Amino acid sequence: MSKIKPSQGAPYARIMGVGGYRPTRVVPNEVILETIDSSDEWIRSRSGIATRHWASDQETVAAMSVEASGKAIADAGITPEQIGAVIVSTVSHFKQTPAIATEIAHKVGAGKPAAFDISAGCAGFGYGLTLAKGMIVEGSAQYVLVIGVERLSDLTDLSDRATAFLFGDGAGAVIVGPSKVPAIGPTVWGSEGDKSETIKQTVAWDTFHAERPEKFPAITQEGQAVFRWAVFEMAKVAQQALDAAGIAPEDLDVFIPHQANMRIIDSMVKTLKLPEHVTVARDVETTGNTSAASIPLAMERLLATGQAKSGDTALVIGFGAGLVYAATVVTLP
Protein backbone atom coordinates (compact mmCIF):
# COMPACT_ATOMS: atom_id res chain seq x y z
CA MET A 1 0.00 0.00 0.00
CA SER A 2 1.28 3.44 -0.92
CA LYS A 3 2.37 5.69 1.94
CA ILE A 4 2.06 8.83 -0.21
CA LYS A 5 -0.52 11.28 1.05
CA PRO A 6 -3.23 11.94 -1.57
CA SER A 7 -3.33 15.37 -3.23
CA GLN A 8 -5.63 17.97 -1.75
CA GLY A 9 -6.62 20.08 -4.72
CA ALA A 10 -9.80 21.86 -5.75
CA PRO A 11 -12.55 19.89 -7.49
CA TYR A 12 -12.34 22.15 -10.56
CA ALA A 13 -10.45 25.16 -11.94
CA ARG A 14 -11.51 28.40 -13.61
CA ILE A 15 -10.11 31.54 -15.18
CA MET A 16 -10.45 34.21 -12.51
CA GLY A 17 -8.92 37.27 -14.16
CA VAL A 18 -7.46 38.42 -17.46
CA GLY A 19 -5.07 41.17 -18.50
CA GLY A 20 -3.41 42.33 -21.71
CA TYR A 21 -0.69 44.63 -22.94
CA ARG A 22 -0.24 45.99 -26.46
CA PRO A 23 2.88 48.02 -27.34
CA THR A 24 2.30 51.73 -27.81
CA ARG A 25 3.54 51.81 -31.42
CA VAL A 26 0.77 51.07 -33.93
CA VAL A 27 2.08 49.98 -37.33
CA PRO A 28 -0.28 50.33 -40.34
CA ASN A 29 0.04 48.33 -43.53
CA GLU A 30 1.65 51.32 -45.22
CA VAL A 31 4.81 50.73 -43.19
CA ILE A 32 4.95 47.09 -44.31
CA LEU A 33 4.58 48.18 -47.94
CA GLU A 34 7.89 50.03 -47.69
CA THR A 35 9.72 46.69 -47.82
CA ILE A 36 7.48 44.37 -49.88
CA ASP A 37 5.77 44.63 -53.27
CA SER A 38 2.11 44.47 -52.27
CA SER A 39 -0.86 46.69 -51.44
CA ASP A 40 -3.04 47.53 -48.47
CA GLU A 41 -6.00 45.94 -50.28
CA TRP A 42 -4.08 42.68 -50.84
CA ILE A 43 -2.98 42.44 -47.20
CA ARG A 44 -6.49 43.10 -45.92
CA SER A 45 -8.09 40.64 -48.32
CA ARG A 46 -5.57 37.89 -47.53
CA SER A 47 -5.38 38.32 -43.77
CA GLY A 48 -7.87 40.90 -42.52
CA ILE A 49 -5.02 42.81 -40.89
CA ALA A 50 -5.00 46.62 -41.01
CA THR A 51 -2.58 47.40 -38.18
CA ARG A 52 -0.38 45.65 -35.66
CA HIS A 53 1.65 46.68 -32.59
CA TRP A 54 5.46 46.56 -32.52
CA ALA A 55 7.41 46.76 -29.29
CA SER A 56 10.06 49.33 -28.50
CA ASP A 57 13.39 48.45 -26.92
CA GLN A 58 11.85 49.07 -23.51
CA GLU A 59 8.83 46.86 -24.19
CA THR A 60 10.65 43.59 -23.65
CA VAL A 61 9.06 40.14 -23.32
CA ALA A 62 9.38 40.50 -19.54
CA ALA A 63 8.12 44.09 -19.39
CA MET A 64 5.00 43.36 -21.47
CA SER A 65 4.31 40.24 -19.41
CA VAL A 66 4.57 42.12 -16.13
CA GLU A 67 2.10 44.75 -17.34
CA ALA A 68 -0.42 42.12 -18.51
CA SER A 69 0.07 40.04 -15.36
CA GLY A 70 -0.55 42.99 -13.05
CA LYS A 71 -3.91 43.58 -14.71
CA ALA A 72 -4.84 39.88 -14.51
CA ILE A 73 -3.90 39.70 -10.81
CA ALA A 74 -5.99 42.80 -10.03
CA ASP A 75 -8.89 41.46 -12.09
CA ALA A 76 -8.78 38.16 -10.19
CA GLY A 77 -8.80 39.94 -6.83
CA ILE A 78 -5.81 38.08 -5.42
CA THR A 79 -2.37 39.17 -4.22
CA PRO A 80 0.83 38.26 -6.08
CA GLU A 81 2.01 36.27 -3.05
CA GLN A 82 -0.85 33.80 -3.56
CA ILE A 83 0.49 32.71 -6.96
CA GLY A 84 1.94 29.21 -6.76
CA ALA A 85 3.13 28.85 -10.34
CA VAL A 86 3.97 31.00 -13.35
CA ILE A 87 3.76 29.50 -16.84
CA VAL A 88 4.96 31.53 -19.82
CA SER A 89 4.35 30.50 -23.41
CA THR A 90 6.66 32.23 -25.88
CA VAL A 91 8.92 31.58 -28.85
CA SER A 92 10.55 35.02 -28.81
CA HIS A 93 12.55 34.95 -25.56
CA PHE A 94 16.05 34.57 -26.95
CA LYS A 95 17.76 33.07 -23.92
CA GLN A 96 17.68 29.29 -23.82
CA THR A 97 18.10 29.54 -20.07
CA PRO A 98 17.04 30.76 -17.57
CA ALA A 99 13.32 30.73 -18.29
CA ILE A 100 11.81 34.20 -18.56
CA ALA A 101 9.06 33.00 -16.21
CA THR A 102 11.43 33.29 -13.23
CA GLU A 103 12.16 36.96 -13.93
CA ILE A 104 8.48 37.72 -14.44
CA ALA A 105 7.53 35.93 -11.21
CA HIS A 106 10.01 38.06 -9.29
CA LYS A 107 8.92 41.33 -10.90
CA VAL A 108 5.21 40.77 -10.19
CA GLY A 109 6.03 39.99 -6.56
CA ALA A 110 4.96 36.37 -6.65
CA GLY A 111 7.44 35.17 -4.03
CA LYS A 112 8.90 31.75 -4.82
CA PRO A 113 6.46 30.04 -7.20
CA ALA A 114 7.21 27.27 -9.65
CA ALA A 115 8.17 29.09 -12.86
CA PHE A 116 8.86 27.75 -16.33
CA ASP A 117 8.50 28.48 -20.04
CA ILE A 118 6.80 26.36 -22.66
CA SER A 119 7.23 26.44 -26.43
CA ALA A 120 4.05 25.48 -28.24
CA GLY A 121 3.75 28.31 -30.74
CA CYS A 122 0.28 29.69 -31.31
CA ALA A 123 -1.26 26.85 -29.25
CA GLY A 124 0.86 27.79 -26.25
CA PHE A 125 -1.86 29.54 -24.28
CA GLY A 126 -4.07 26.46 -24.47
CA TYR A 127 -1.21 24.26 -23.35
CA GLY A 128 -0.47 26.56 -20.42
CA LEU A 129 -4.13 26.73 -19.44
CA THR A 130 -4.32 22.94 -19.37
CA LEU A 131 -1.19 22.64 -17.23
CA ALA A 132 -2.56 25.26 -14.83
CA LYS A 133 -5.86 23.43 -14.52
CA GLY A 134 -4.00 20.24 -13.64
CA MET A 135 -1.98 22.04 -10.95
CA ILE A 136 -5.12 23.47 -9.32
CA VAL A 137 -7.00 20.17 -9.30
CA GLU A 138 -3.93 18.19 -8.24
CA GLY A 139 -3.22 20.61 -5.42
CA SER A 140 0.30 21.76 -6.26
CA ALA A 141 -0.83 25.40 -6.56
CA GLN A 142 -3.85 27.41 -5.48
CA TYR A 143 -3.45 30.08 -8.17
CA VAL A 144 -1.48 29.90 -11.41
CA LEU A 145 -0.44 32.81 -13.63
CA VAL A 146 -0.53 31.81 -17.32
CA ILE A 147 1.06 34.21 -19.81
CA GLY A 148 1.22 34.22 -23.60
CA VAL A 149 3.76 36.77 -24.83
CA GLU A 150 5.58 37.48 -28.09
CA ARG A 151 7.87 40.03 -29.72
CA LEU A 152 7.46 38.57 -33.19
CA SER A 153 8.71 41.77 -34.79
CA ASP A 154 12.16 40.50 -33.76
CA LEU A 155 11.60 37.35 -35.84
CA THR A 156 9.93 38.93 -38.85
CA ASP A 157 11.67 39.11 -42.23
CA LEU A 158 10.30 42.39 -43.58
CA SER A 159 11.37 41.41 -47.11
CA ASP A 160 9.29 38.20 -47.06
CA ARG A 161 6.06 39.00 -48.91
CA ALA A 162 4.31 35.96 -47.40
CA THR A 163 4.85 36.83 -43.73
CA ALA A 164 6.02 40.45 -43.35
CA PHE A 165 2.50 41.73 -42.69
CA LEU A 166 1.34 38.97 -40.35
CA PHE A 167 3.02 39.36 -37.01
CA GLY A 168 2.60 41.68 -34.05
CA ASP A 169 3.79 41.98 -30.45
CA GLY A 170 1.96 41.82 -27.15
CA ALA A 171 1.24 39.93 -23.96
CA GLY A 172 -1.90 38.38 -22.48
CA ALA A 173 -2.24 36.84 -19.05
CA VAL A 174 -4.82 35.01 -16.96
CA ILE A 175 -5.06 33.83 -13.37
CA VAL A 176 -6.35 30.28 -13.00
CA GLY A 177 -7.73 29.33 -9.61
CA PRO A 178 -10.04 26.92 -7.79
CA SER A 179 -13.70 26.46 -8.68
CA LYS A 180 -16.61 24.56 -7.17
CA VAL A 181 -18.14 23.97 -10.59
CA PRO A 182 -16.61 22.98 -13.97
CA ALA A 183 -15.32 26.12 -15.70
CA ILE A 184 -12.50 24.80 -17.92
CA GLY A 185 -13.49 21.87 -20.09
CA PRO A 186 -11.41 18.92 -21.26
CA THR A 187 -8.67 19.97 -23.66
CA VAL A 188 -8.43 18.45 -27.11
CA TRP A 189 -4.79 18.86 -28.03
CA GLY A 190 -2.14 17.23 -30.15
CA SER A 191 0.40 17.66 -32.91
CA GLU A 192 1.07 16.71 -36.51
CA GLY A 193 4.83 16.50 -36.69
CA ASP A 194 4.85 15.45 -40.32
CA LYS A 195 3.90 19.06 -41.10
CA SER A 196 6.50 20.69 -38.84
CA GLU A 197 8.30 22.26 -41.79
CA THR A 198 5.29 24.39 -42.80
CA ILE A 199 6.00 26.97 -40.05
CA LYS A 200 9.58 27.24 -38.89
CA GLN A 201 12.56 29.37 -38.00
CA THR A 202 14.66 29.99 -41.09
CA VAL A 203 18.02 29.29 -39.44
CA ALA A 204 18.68 27.21 -36.32
CA TRP A 205 20.52 28.95 -33.49
CA ASP A 206 23.48 26.57 -33.70
CA THR A 207 23.81 27.22 -37.43
CA PHE A 208 23.57 30.95 -36.84
CA HIS A 209 26.28 30.69 -34.19
CA ALA A 210 28.58 28.65 -36.40
CA GLU A 211 28.08 30.26 -39.80
CA ARG A 212 26.79 33.78 -39.02
CA PRO A 213 24.57 34.15 -42.11
CA GLU A 214 23.73 37.63 -43.33
CA LYS A 215 20.15 37.54 -42.09
CA PHE A 216 19.06 37.04 -38.50
CA PRO A 217 16.78 33.99 -38.03
CA ALA A 218 13.15 34.71 -38.87
CA ILE A 219 9.82 32.89 -38.97
CA THR A 220 8.67 31.56 -42.32
CA GLN A 221 5.68 29.52 -43.35
CA GLU A 222 4.04 27.76 -46.28
CA GLY A 223 0.93 29.91 -46.28
CA GLN A 224 -1.41 27.80 -48.41
CA ALA A 225 -0.54 24.57 -46.62
CA VAL A 226 -1.09 26.18 -43.22
CA PHE A 227 -4.35 27.77 -44.37
CA ARG A 228 -5.75 24.47 -45.63
CA TRP A 229 -4.73 22.65 -42.46
CA ALA A 230 -6.21 25.30 -40.18
CA VAL A 231 -9.50 25.57 -42.05
CA PHE A 232 -10.20 21.88 -42.53
CA GLU A 233 -8.57 20.24 -39.52
CA MET A 234 -9.00 22.80 -36.74
CA ALA A 235 -12.76 23.00 -37.17
CA LYS A 236 -12.79 19.27 -36.37
CA VAL A 237 -10.67 19.83 -33.27
CA ALA A 238 -12.97 22.67 -32.17
CA GLN A 239 -15.98 20.38 -32.55
CA GLN A 240 -14.22 17.69 -30.52
CA ALA A 241 -13.65 20.22 -27.72
CA LEU A 242 -17.34 21.13 -27.78
CA ASP A 243 -18.29 17.46 -27.62
CA ALA A 244 -15.86 16.78 -24.78
CA ALA A 245 -17.40 19.61 -22.76
CA GLY A 246 -20.94 18.53 -23.60
CA ILE A 247 -21.61 21.84 -25.32
CA ALA A 248 -23.53 22.36 -28.56
CA PRO A 249 -22.70 25.29 -30.88
CA GLU A 250 -25.96 26.98 -29.94
CA ASP A 251 -24.94 26.86 -26.25
CA LEU A 252 -21.87 28.98 -26.90
CA ASP A 253 -21.77 32.70 -26.17
CA VAL A 254 -18.27 33.46 -27.48
CA PHE A 255 -15.74 31.98 -29.91
CA ILE A 256 -12.09 32.98 -29.40
CA PRO A 257 -9.85 31.33 -31.99
CA HIS A 258 -6.16 32.04 -32.42
CA GLN A 259 -5.92 35.34 -34.28
CA ALA A 260 -3.94 34.08 -37.25
CA ASN A 261 -5.97 35.24 -40.21
CA MET A 262 -9.48 36.63 -40.68
CA ARG A 263 -10.22 34.22 -43.52
CA ILE A 264 -9.38 31.25 -41.29
CA ILE A 265 -11.60 32.62 -38.52
CA ASP A 266 -14.54 33.18 -40.87
CA SER A 267 -14.12 29.72 -42.42
CA MET A 268 -14.13 28.07 -38.99
CA VAL A 269 -17.29 29.94 -37.99
CA LYS A 270 -18.98 28.69 -41.15
CA THR A 271 -17.77 25.10 -40.79
CA LEU A 272 -18.82 24.93 -37.13
CA LYS A 273 -22.19 26.45 -38.06
CA LEU A 274 -22.04 28.88 -35.17
CA PRO A 275 -25.30 30.78 -34.59
CA GLU A 276 -25.40 34.53 -35.18
CA HIS A 277 -25.68 35.24 -31.45
CA VAL A 278 -22.16 33.88 -30.83
CA THR A 279 -19.64 36.70 -30.45
CA VAL A 280 -16.52 35.99 -32.53
CA ALA A 281 -13.14 37.49 -31.64
CA ARG A 282 -11.62 39.30 -34.62
CA ASP A 283 -8.79 41.08 -32.81
CA VAL A 284 -6.42 40.17 -35.66
CA GLU A 285 -7.57 43.24 -37.62
CA THR A 286 -5.79 45.67 -35.31
CA THR A 287 -3.36 43.44 -33.43
CA GLY A 288 -2.04 41.05 -36.06
CA ASN A 289 -0.89 37.52 -35.27
CA THR A 290 0.69 37.55 -31.80
CA SER A 291 1.04 33.77 -31.53
CA ALA A 292 0.70 32.61 -27.91
CA ALA A 293 -0.57 36.04 -26.83
CA SER A 294 -3.45 36.22 -29.30
CA ILE A 295 -6.16 34.35 -27.37
CA PRO A 296 -5.78 36.09 -23.99
CA LEU A 297 -5.40 39.47 -25.74
CA ALA A 298 -8.60 38.85 -27.70
CA MET A 299 -10.36 37.64 -24.56
CA GLU A 300 -9.30 40.76 -22.65
CA ARG A 301 -10.55 43.07 -25.41
CA LEU A 302 -13.94 41.35 -25.69
CA LEU A 303 -14.50 41.69 -21.94
CA ALA A 304 -13.20 45.27 -21.81
CA THR A 305 -15.45 46.41 -24.65
CA GLY A 306 -18.53 44.60 -23.37
CA GLN A 307 -18.78 42.32 -26.39
CA ALA A 308 -18.45 39.43 -23.92
CA LYS A 309 -19.32 39.30 -20.22
CA SER A 310 -18.35 37.42 -17.10
CA GLY A 311 -19.91 33.97 -17.00
CA ASP A 312 -20.15 33.59 -20.77
CA THR A 313 -19.32 30.19 -22.22
CA ALA A 314 -16.44 30.46 -24.70
CA LEU A 315 -14.69 28.08 -27.06
CA VAL A 316 -10.97 28.84 -27.38
CA ILE A 317 -8.63 27.18 -29.86
CA GLY A 318 -4.99 27.78 -30.72
CA PHE A 319 -2.99 26.26 -33.55
CA GLY A 320 0.39 26.81 -35.14
CA ALA A 321 4.02 25.80 -35.55
CA GLY A 322 4.73 22.17 -34.94
CA LEU A 323 2.03 21.76 -36.11
CA VAL A 324 0.33 21.80 -32.68
CA TYR A 325 -3.15 22.63 -31.46
CA ALA A 326 -5.23 22.94 -28.28
CA ALA A 327 -8.93 23.64 -27.84
CA THR A 328 -11.17 23.84 -24.80
CA VAL A 329 -14.41 25.36 -23.56
CA VAL A 330 -14.12 27.85 -20.67
CA THR A 331 -16.30 30.11 -18.56
CA LEU A 332 -15.10 33.70 -18.96
CA PRO A 333 -13.94 35.49 -15.78
Coordinates of N, CA and C in Angstrom, one line a residue, residues 61-190:
V61 N 10.0 41.3 -23.6 CA 9.1 40.1 -23.3 C 8.7 40.2 -21.8
A62 N 9.7 40.4 -21.0 CA 9.4 40.5 -19.5 C 8.5 41.7 -19.2
A63 N 8.8 42.9 -19.7 CA 8.1 44.1 -19.4 C 6.7 44.0 -19.8
M64 N 6.4 43.5 -21.0 CA 5.0 43.4 -21.5 C 4.3 42.3 -20.6
S65 N 4.9 41.3 -20.2 CA 4.3 40.2 -19.4 C 3.9 40.8 -18.0
V66 N 4.8 41.6 -17.5 CA 4.6 42.1 -16.1 C 3.4 43.0 -16.2
E67 N 3.3 43.9 -17.2 CA 2.1 44.7 -17.3 C 0.8 44.0 -17.5
A68 N 0.8 42.9 -18.3 CA -0.4 42.1 -18.5 C -0.8 41.4 -17.2
S69 N 0.3 40.8 -16.6 CA 0.1 40.0 -15.4 C -0.5 40.9 -14.2
G70 N 0.0 42.1 -14.1 CA -0.6 43.0 -13.1 C -2.0 43.2 -13.2
K71 N -2.5 43.4 -14.4 CA -3.9 43.6 -14.7 C -4.7 42.3 -14.4
A72 N -4.1 41.2 -14.8 CA -4.8 39.9 -14.5 C -5.0 39.6 -13.0
I73 N -3.9 39.9 -12.3 CA -3.9 39.7 -10.8 C -5.0 40.6 -10.2
A74 N -5.0 41.9 -10.6 CA -6.0 42.8 -10.0 C -7.4 42.4 -10.4
D75 N -7.6 41.9 -11.6 CA -8.9 41.5 -12.1 C -9.4 40.2 -11.3
A76 N -8.4 39.4 -10.9 CA -8.8 38.2 -10.2 C -9.0 38.4 -8.7
G77 N -8.6 39.6 -8.2 CA -8.8 39.9 -6.8 C -7.9 39.2 -5.9
I78 N -6.7 38.8 -6.3 CA -5.8 38.1 -5.4 C -4.5 38.9 -5.2
T79 N -3.7 38.5 -4.4 CA -2.4 39.2 -4.2 C -1.3 38.4 -4.9
P80 N -0.2 39.0 -5.4 CA 0.8 38.3 -6.1 C 1.4 37.1 -5.2
E81 N 1.4 37.3 -3.9 CA 2.0 36.3 -3.1 C 1.2 35.0 -3.1
Q82 N 0.0 35.0 -3.5 CA -0.8 33.8 -3.6 C -0.6 32.9 -4.8
I83 N 0.2 33.5 -5.7 CA 0.5 32.7 -7.0 C 1.5 31.6 -6.7
G84 N 1.1 30.4 -7.0 CA 1.9 29.2 -6.8 C 2.7 28.7 -8.0
A85 N 2.4 29.2 -9.1 CA 3.1 28.8 -10.3 C 3.0 29.9 -11.4
V86 N 4.0 30.1 -12.2 CA 4.0 31.0 -13.4 C 4.4 30.2 -14.6
I87 N 3.5 30.2 -15.6 CA 3.8 29.5 -16.8 C 3.8 30.5 -18.0
V88 N 4.8 30.6 -18.7 CA 5.0 31.5 -19.8 C 5.1 30.8 -21.1
S89 N 4.2 31.1 -22.1 CA 4.3 30.5 -23.4 C 4.9 31.6 -24.3
T90 N 6.0 31.3 -25.0 CA 6.7 32.2 -25.9 C 7.7 31.5 -26.8
V91 N 7.8 32.1 -28.0 CA 8.9 31.6 -28.9 C 9.9 32.7 -29.1
S92 N 9.7 33.9 -28.5 CA 10.5 35.0 -28.8 C 11.4 35.5 -27.6
H93 N 11.6 34.7 -26.6 CA 12.5 35.0 -25.6 C 13.8 34.3 -26.0
F94 N 14.9 35.1 -26.2 CA 16.0 34.6 -27.0 C 17.1 33.9 -26.1
K95 N 16.8 33.8 -24.8 CA 17.8 33.1 -23.9 C 17.2 31.7 -23.7
Q96 N 18.1 30.7 -24.0 CA 17.7 29.3 -23.8 C 17.4 29.0 -22.3
T97 N 18.2 29.7 -21.5 CA 18.1 29.5 -20.1 C 18.7 30.8 -19.4
P98 N 18.2 31.3 -18.3 CA 17.0 30.8 -17.6 C 15.7 31.1 -18.2
A99 N 14.7 30.4 -17.8 CA 13.3 30.7 -18.3 C 12.9 32.2 -17.9
I100 N 12.3 32.8 -18.8 CA 11.8 34.2 -18.6 C 10.8 34.2 -17.5
A101 N 10.1 33.1 -17.2 CA 9.1 33.0 -16.2 C 9.6 33.3 -14.8
T102 N 10.9 33.0 -14.6 CA 11.4 33.3 -13.2 C 11.6 34.8 -13.0
E103 N 12.0 35.5 -14.0 CA 12.2 37.0 -13.9 C 10.8 37.6 -13.8
I104 N 9.8 37.2 -14.5 CA 8.5 37.7 -14.4 C 7.9 37.5 -13.1
A105 N 8.1 36.3 -12.5 CA 7.5 35.9 -11.2 C 8.1 36.9 -10.2
H106 N 9.4 37.2 -10.2 CA 10.0 38.1 -9.3 C 9.5 39.5 -9.4
K107 N 9.3 39.9 -10.7 CA 8.9 41.3 -10.9 C 7.5 41.6 -10.6
V108 N 6.6 40.6 -10.6 CA 5.2 40.8 -10.2 C 5.0 40.6 -8.7
G109 N 6.1 40.2 -8.0 CA 6.0 40.0 -6.6 C 5.4 38.7 -6.1
A110 N 5.6 37.6 -6.9 CA 5.0 36.4 -6.6 C 5.7 35.5 -5.6
G111 N 6.8 36.0 -5.0 CA 7.4 35.2 -4.0 C 8.3 34.1 -4.7
K112 N 8.1 32.8 -4.3 CA 8.9 31.8 -4.8 C 8.1 30.7 -5.5
P113 N 7.3 31.0 -6.5 CA 6.5 30.0 -7.2 C 7.3 29.1 -8.1
A114 N 6.7 28.0 -8.5 CA 7.2 27.3 -9.6 C 7.1 28.2 -10.9
A115 N 8.2 28.2 -11.7 CA 8.2 29.1 -12.9 C 8.9 28.4 -14.0
F116 N 8.2 28.4 -15.2 CA 8.9 27.7 -16.3 C 8.2 28.2 -17.6
D117 N 9.0 28.1 -18.7 CA 8.5 28.5 -20.0 C 8.1 27.2 -20.8
I118 N 7.2 27.4 -21.7 CA 6.8 26.4 -22.7 C 6.9 26.9 -24.1
S119 N 7.2 26.0 -25.0 CA 7.2 26.4 -26.4 C 6.2 25.6 -27.2
A120 N 5.1 26.2 -27.5 CA 4.1 25.5 -28.2 C 3.4 26.4 -29.3
G121 N 4.2 27.4 -29.7 CA 3.7 28.3 -30.7 C 2.4 29.0 -30.4
C122 N 1.6 29.0 -31.4 CA 0.3 29.7 -31.3 C -0.7 28.9 -30.5
A123 N -0.4 27.7 -30.1 CA -1.3 26.9 -29.3 C -0.8 27.0 -27.8
G124 N 0.2 27.7 -27.6 CA 0.9 27.8 -26.2 C 0.0 28.2 -25.1
F125 N -1.0 29.1 -25.4 CA -1.9 29.5 -24.3 C -2.7 28.4 -23.8
G126 N -3.2 27.6 -24.8 CA -4.1 26.5 -24.5 C -3.3 25.4 -23.7
Y127 N -2.1 25.2 -24.1 CA -1.2 24.3 -23.3 C -1.0 24.7 -21.9
G128 N -0.7 26.0 -21.7 CA -0.5 26.6 -20.4 C -1.7 26.5 -19.6
L129 N -2.9 26.8 -20.2 CA -4.1 26.7 -19.4 C -4.4 25.3 -18.9
T130 N -4.1 24.3 -19.7 CA -4.3 22.9 -19.4 C -3.4 22.5 -18.2
L131 N -2.1 22.9 -18.3 CA -1.2 22.6 -17.2 C -1.6 23.3 -15.9
A132 N -2.1 24.5 -16.0 CA -2.6 25.3 -14.8 C -3.8 24.6 -14.2
K133 N -4.7 24.2 -15.0 CA -5.9 23.4 -14.5 C -5.4 22.2 -13.7
G134 N -4.5 21.4 -14.3 CA -4.0 20.2 -13.6 C -3.4 20.5 -12.3
M135 N -2.6 21.7 -12.2 CA -2.0 22.0 -10.9 C -3.0 22.4 -9.9
I136 N -4.1 23.1 -10.3 CA -5.1 23.5 -9.3 C -5.8 22.2 -8.8
V137 N -6.2 21.4 -9.7 CA -7.0 20.2 -9.3 C -6.1 19.2 -8.5
E138 N -4.9 19.1 -8.9 CA -3.9 18.2 -8.2 C -3.5 18.7 -6.9
G139 N -3.5 20.0 -6.7 CA -3.2 20.6 -5.4 C -1.8 21.2 -5.3
S140 N -1.1 21.2 -6.4 CA 0.3 21.8 -6.3 C 0.4 23.3 -6.3
A141 N -0.7 23.9 -6.6 CA -0.8 25.4 -6.6 C -2.3 25.8 -6.4
Q142 N -2.5 26.9 -5.7 CA -3.8 27.4 -5.5 C -4.2 28.4 -6.6
Y143 N -3.2 29.2 -7.0 CA -3.5 30.1 -8.2 C -2.3 30.0 -9.1
V144 N -2.5 30.0 -10.4 CA -1.5 29.9 -11.4 C -1.6 31.1 -12.4
L145 N -0.5 31.7 -12.6 CA -0.4 32.8 -13.6 C 0.0 32.2 -15.0
V146 N -0.8 32.3 -16.0 CA -0.5 31.8 -17.3 C -0.4 33.0 -18.3
I147 N 0.8 33.1 -18.9 CA 1.1 34.2 -19.8 C 1.4 33.7 -21.2
G148 N 0.8 34.4 -22.2 CA 1.2 34.2 -23.6 C 1.8 35.5 -24.0
V149 N 3.1 35.5 -24.5 CA 3.8 36.8 -24.8 C 4.7 36.6 -26.0
E150 N 4.7 37.6 -26.9 CA 5.6 37.5 -28.1 C 6.1 38.9 -28.5
R151 N 7.3 38.9 -29.0 CA 7.9 40.0 -29.7 C 8.2 39.5 -31.1
L152 N 7.2 39.2 -31.9 CA 7.5 38.6 -33.2 C 8.1 39.5 -34.2
S153 N 8.0 40.8 -33.9 CA 8.7 41.8 -34.8 C 10.2 41.5 -34.8
D154 N 10.7 40.9 -33.8 CA 12.2 40.5 -33.8 C 12.5 39.3 -34.7
L155 N 11.4 38.6 -35.0 CA 11.6 37.4 -35.8 C 10.9 37.5 -37.2
T156 N 10.6 38.7 -37.6 CA 9.9 38.9 -38.9 C 10.9 39.4 -39.9
D157 N 10.9 38.7 -41.1 CA 11.7 39.1 -42.2 C 10.8 40.1 -43.0
L158 N 11.1 41.4 -42.9 CA 10.3 42.4 -43.6 C 10.4 42.4 -45.1
S159 N 11.3 41.5 -45.6 CA 11.4 41.4 -47.1 C 10.6 40.2 -47.6
D160 N 10.0 39.4 -46.7 CA 9.3 38.2 -47.1 C 7.8 38.6 -47.3
R161 N 7.4 38.6 -48.6 CA 6.1 39.0 -48.9 C 5.0 38.1 -48.3
A162 N 5.3 36.9 -47.9 CA 4.3 36.0 -47.4 C 4.0 36.2 -45.9
T163 N 5.0 36.7 -45.2 CA 4.8 36.8 -43.7 C 5.1 38.2 -43.1
A164 N 5.6 39.1 -43.9 CA 6.0 40.4 -43.4 C 4.9 41.2 -42.7
F165 N 3.7 41.0 -43.2 CA 2.5 41.7 -42.7 C 1.8 41.0 -41.6
L166 N 2.1 39.8 -41.2 CA 1.3 39.0 -40.3 C 1.5 39.3 -38.9
F167 N 2.7 39.5 -38.4 CA 3.0 39.4 -37.0 C 3.0 40.7 -36.2
G168 N 2.6 40.5 -35.0 CA 2.6 41.7 -34.0 C 3.1 41.3 -32.7
D169 N 3.2 42.2 -31.8 CA 3.8 42.0 -30.5 C 2.7 42.2 -29.4
G170 N 2.9 41.6 -28.2 CA 2.0 41.8 -27.2 C 2.0 40.7 -26.1
A171 N 1.3 40.9 -25.0 CA 1.2 39.9 -24.0 C -0.2 39.8 -23.4
G172 N -0.6 38.6 -23.1 CA -1.9 38.4 -22.5 C -1.7 37.4 -21.3
A173 N -2.4 37.7 -20.2 CA -2.2 36.8 -19.0 C -3.6 36.5 -18.4
V174 N -3.6 35.4 -17.7 CA -4.8 35.0 -17.0 C -4.4 34.4 -15.6
I175 N -5.2 34.5 -14.6 CA -5.1 33.8 -13.4 C -6.0 32.7 -13.4
V176 N -5.5 31.5 -13.1 CA -6.4 30.3 -13.0 C -6.4 29.9 -11.5
G177 N -7.6 29.7 -11.0 CA -7.7 29.3 -9.6 C -8.8 28.3 -9.4
P178 N -9.1 28.0 -8.1 CA -10.0 26.9 -7.8 C -11.5 27.3 -8.1
S179 N -12.3 26.3 -8.4 CA -13.7 26.5 -8.7 C -14.5 25.3 -8.1
K180 N -15.7 25.6 -7.7 CA -16.6 24.6 -7.2 C -17.4 23.9 -8.3
V181 N -17.4 24.5 -9.5 CA -18.1 24.0 -10.6 C -17.2 23.9 -11.8
P182 N -17.5 23.0 -12.8 CA -16.6 23.0 -14.0 C -16.6 24.3 -14.7
A183 N -15.4 24.8 -15.0 CA -15.3 26.1 -15.7 C -14.2 26.1 -16.8
I184 N -13.5 25.0 -16.8 CA -12.5 24.8 -17.9 C -12.7 23.4 -18.4
G185 N -13.2 23.2 -19.6 CA -13.5 21.9 -20.1 C -12.3 21.0 -20.4
P186 N -12.5 19.8 -20.8 CA -11.4 18.9 -21.3 C -10.7 19.5 -22.5
T187 N -9.4 19.4 -22.5 CA -8.7 20.0 -23.7 C -8.5 18.9 -24.7
V188 N -8.8 19.3 -26.0 CA -8.4 18.4 -27.1 C -7.2 19.1 -27.7
W189 N -6.1 18.3 -27.6 CA -4.8 18.9 -28.0 C -4.0 17.8 -28.7
G190 N -3.0 18.2 -29.4 CA -2.1 17.2 -30.1 C -1.2 17.9 -31.1

